Coordinates of C-alpha atoms in Angstrom, one line a residue:
M1 CA 6.1 -16.9 12.8
T2 CA 6.7 -13.1 14.8
A3 CA 8.6 -12.0 11.7
A4 CA 6.0 -12.9 9.0
L5 CA 3.3 -10.8 11.5
V6 CA 6.0 -7.8 11.6
A7 CA 6.8 -8.1 8.2
G8 CA 3.0 -8.0 6.9
L9 CA 3.1 -5.3 9.1
L10 CA 5.7 -3.4 7.2
A11 CA 4.5 -4.4 4.5
G12 CA 0.8 -2.8 4.9
F13 CA 2.1 0.1 6.8
G14 CA 4.4 0.4 3.4
I15 CA 1.7 -0.3 1.2
A16 CA -0.9 2.1 3.0
I17 CA 0.3 5.1 4.2
P18 CA 1.2 7.0 1.2
V19 CA -1.1 10.1 0.3
G20 CA -1.8 9.4 -2.8
A21 CA -5.0 9.3 -4.9
V22 CA -7.7 6.9 -3.4
A23 CA -6.6 8.1 0.4
T24 CA -6.9 11.0 -1.0
Y25 CA -10.4 10.6 -2.2
L26 CA -11.5 8.7 0.7
V27 CA -10.6 11.7 2.9
A28 CA -12.4 14.4 0.7
L29 CA -15.2 11.6 0.8
T30 CA -15.5 11.2 4.8
A31 CA -15.5 15.2 5.5
R32 CA -18.3 15.8 2.9
T33 CA -20.7 12.9 4.0
S34 CA -20.2 10.7 7.6
L35 CA -17.4 8.6 9.2
K36 CA -20.1 5.5 9.1
T37 CA -19.7 6.2 4.7
G38 CA -16.1 7.0 4.9
A39 CA -15.0 4.1 7.1
F40 CA -17.0 1.6 4.6
A41 CA -15.0 3.3 1.6
A42 CA -11.5 2.4 4.2
L43 CA -12.8 -0.9 4.8
G44 CA -12.7 -1.8 0.9
V45 CA -9.4 -0.1 -0.1
A46 CA -7.9 -2.2 3.2
T47 CA -9.4 -5.2 1.5
A48 CA -8.3 -5.1 -2.2
D49 CA -4.8 -4.4 -0.8
G50 CA -5.3 -7.4 1.2
L51 CA -6.9 -9.6 -1.9
Y52 CA -3.1 -8.3 -3.6
A53 CA -1.9 -10.0 -0.8
L54 CA -3.2 -12.9 -1.5
I55 CA -2.8 -13.4 -4.8
A56 CA 0.6 -12.4 -4.1
A57 CA 1.5 -14.3 -1.4
V58 CA -0.5 -17.9 -3.3
G59 CA 1.3 -17.0 -6.5
G60 CA 5.1 -17.1 -4.8
T61 CA 4.8 -20.4 -2.8
A62 CA 3.1 -22.1 -6.3
L63 CA 6.0 -19.8 -7.7
A64 CA 9.1 -21.0 -5.2
P65 CA 9.9 -24.5 -6.1
V66 CA 10.2 -23.8 -10.0
L67 CA 12.2 -20.9 -9.5
Q68 CA 14.6 -22.8 -6.8
P69 CA 17.1 -23.1 -9.2
I70 CA 17.3 -19.2 -10.1
L71 CA 16.5 -17.2 -6.4
L72 CA 19.2 -15.4 -6.7
P73 CA 18.4 -13.6 -9.8
L74 CA 15.4 -13.5 -8.7
R75 CA 15.3 -12.0 -5.1
L76 CA 18.0 -9.5 -7.4
I77 CA 14.7 -8.1 -9.4
S78 CA 12.8 -8.0 -6.5
V79 CA 14.9 -5.7 -4.6
A80 CA 15.7 -3.5 -8.1
V81 CA 11.5 -3.6 -8.3
L82 CA 11.3 -1.9 -5.0
L83 CA 13.7 -0.1 -4.5
A84 CA 12.4 1.6 -7.9
L85 CA 9.1 2.2 -5.8
A86 CA 10.7 3.4 -3.6
V87 CA 12.1 5.9 -5.6
R88 CA 10.0 6.6 -8.0
G89 CA 7.1 7.5 -5.0
G90 CA 9.8 9.4 -3.8
V91 CA 10.0 11.5 -6.2
K92 CA 6.7 11.8 -7.6
A93 CA 6.1 13.2 -4.0
V94 CA 9.1 16.2 -4.5
Q95 CA 8.0 16.4 -7.7
H96 CA 4.2 17.7 -6.5
Y97 CA 5.4 19.5 -3.4
R98 CA 7.7 21.6 -5.6
N99 CA 4.4 21.7 -8.5
H100 CA 2.2 22.4 -5.9
R101 CA -0.6 20.5 -7.1
I102 CA -4.0 20.8 -5.5
A103 CA -4.2 17.7 -3.5
V104 CA -7.7 17.2 -3.0
R105 CA -10.5 16.8 -5.8
R106 CA -14.2 17.1 -5.0
T107 CA -16.5 15.0 -6.4
D108 CA -20.1 13.5 -5.4
A109 CA -20.4 11.0 -3.4
P110 CA -20.4 6.7 -4.3
R111 CA -23.8 4.7 -4.1
H112 CA -21.5 2.1 -2.4
P113 CA -18.8 3.2 -0.7
Y114 CA -16.9 0.4 -0.5
L115 CA -17.3 -1.3 -3.9
S116 CA -15.8 1.6 -5.1
L117 CA -12.8 2.4 -2.5
L118 CA -12.7 -1.3 -3.8
A119 CA -12.7 -1.2 -7.8
M120 CA -11.1 2.2 -7.1
T121 CA -7.6 0.0 -5.2
L122 CA -7.8 -3.0 -7.0
L123 CA -7.4 -0.9 -10.4
N124 CA -3.8 0.2 -9.5
P125 CA -0.8 -1.7 -10.5
T126 CA 2.0 -1.0 -7.8
T127 CA -0.3 -2.7 -5.4
V128 CA 0.5 -5.4 -7.1
I129 CA 3.3 -5.2 -8.5
Y130 CA 4.8 -4.2 -4.3
F131 CA 3.4 -7.3 -2.6
A132 CA 4.8 -9.9 -5.8
A133 CA 8.3 -8.6 -5.2
L134 CA 8.3 -8.7 -1.7
I135 CA 7.1 -12.4 -1.1
L136 CA 8.4 -13.7 -5.0
G137 CA 12.1 -11.9 -3.2
S138 CA 11.3 -13.8 -0.1
S139 CA 9.1 -17.0 -0.4
A140 CA 11.7 -19.7 0.2
R141 CA 11.8 -18.9 3.5
L142 CA 7.9 -18.9 4.6
S143 CA 6.1 -21.4 5.4
H144 CA 1.5 -22.0 4.5
W145 CA 1.1 -20.6 8.2
E146 CA 3.9 -17.4 7.4
L147 CA 2.7 -16.7 4.7
A148 CA -1.5 -16.7 5.8
V149 CA 0.0 -14.6 9.3
F150 CA 1.7 -12.1 6.4
V151 CA -1.5 -11.5 4.6
L152 CA -3.6 -10.7 8.0
A153 CA -0.6 -8.6 9.0
A154 CA -1.2 -6.9 5.7
L155 CA -4.8 -6.6 5.4
A156 CA -5.2 -5.4 9.0
A157 CA -2.4 -2.8 8.7
S158 CA -4.2 -1.3 6.0
A159 CA -7.2 -1.2 7.7
S160 CA -6.3 0.6 10.6
W161 CA -5.1 3.1 8.3
Q162 CA -7.1 3.6 5.8
L163 CA -9.7 4.1 8.8
V164 CA -6.9 6.6 10.3
L165 CA -7.3 8.4 7.3
A166 CA -11.5 8.0 7.1
C167 CA -11.9 8.8 11.4
G168 CA -9.6 11.9 10.9
G169 CA -11.7 13.1 7.2
A170 CA -12.4 16.4 8.5
L171 CA -9.8 17.1 11.1
L172 CA -7.0 15.8 9.3
G173 CA -8.2 16.0 6.0
R174 CA -6.3 19.6 4.9
V175 CA -2.9 17.8 7.4
L176 CA -2.1 15.0 5.1
T177 CA -3.4 15.8 2.4
G178 CA -2.1 18.7 1.5
E179 CA 1.0 19.6 -0.3
R180 CA 3.4 18.6 3.0
G181 CA 1.2 15.6 4.3
R182 CA 1.3 14.2 1.1
L183 CA 4.7 14.6 0.9
A184 CA 6.3 13.4 4.3
T185 CA 3.6 10.0 4.3
A186 CA 5.3 9.1 0.7
L187 CA 9.0 9.9 1.8
V188 CA 8.0 7.2 4.8
S189 CA 7.2 4.9 2.7
S190 CA 10.1 4.9 0.4
I191 CA 11.3 4.3 3.3
L192 CA 9.7 1.5 4.9
I193 CA 10.0 0.0 1.0
T194 CA 13.5 0.8 0.9
G195 CA 13.7 -1.0 4.2
F196 CA 12.3 -4.3 2.8
A197 CA 14.4 -3.9 -0.4
L198 CA 17.5 -4.1 1.7
H199 CA 16.4 -6.8 4.0
L200 CA 15.6 -9.2 1.1
L201 CA 18.9 -8.1 -0.1
F202 CA 21.4 -8.8 2.8

């Protein structure tokens, strides 16, 4: 149970930490409006991460008996997917840093920040691929309770990071969404994802 808790927390932080378009928008939105608006938006992002973790966990459990004969090749594919996501995230971060791209784009505040950020995050295919690769690579070793703990821990980790971004809004906005901040958070996320891949492999 403790392993599932730790794995869920690390998985949640792994997908939440990189400051991409959604996180950048969240920080900028909070800086422009209020902490209340930012908090609702942050919970929308975390809810999407939690939903994807749940879908991946339930799907992985249901498919485990069918996939048992090909579990080793599947685990190797999952490792490859996770490593590809880690490399892609790191490479994109370095490219953005070298190209000096503008990190924050200011737009009008949404009427329903929770629903807006929920929908925005649900449209991110990297999230579901990430969680599916984690669960399918290790589903045979997790009980129903462990999967529940994993999903809740991933949700809590994502929510805590998104709320940090929201609370930091005006104060940390320029630091986290600046060129160096985006590079650092993306590289930390890539390291976490690589760690998961190596754990599945060995």
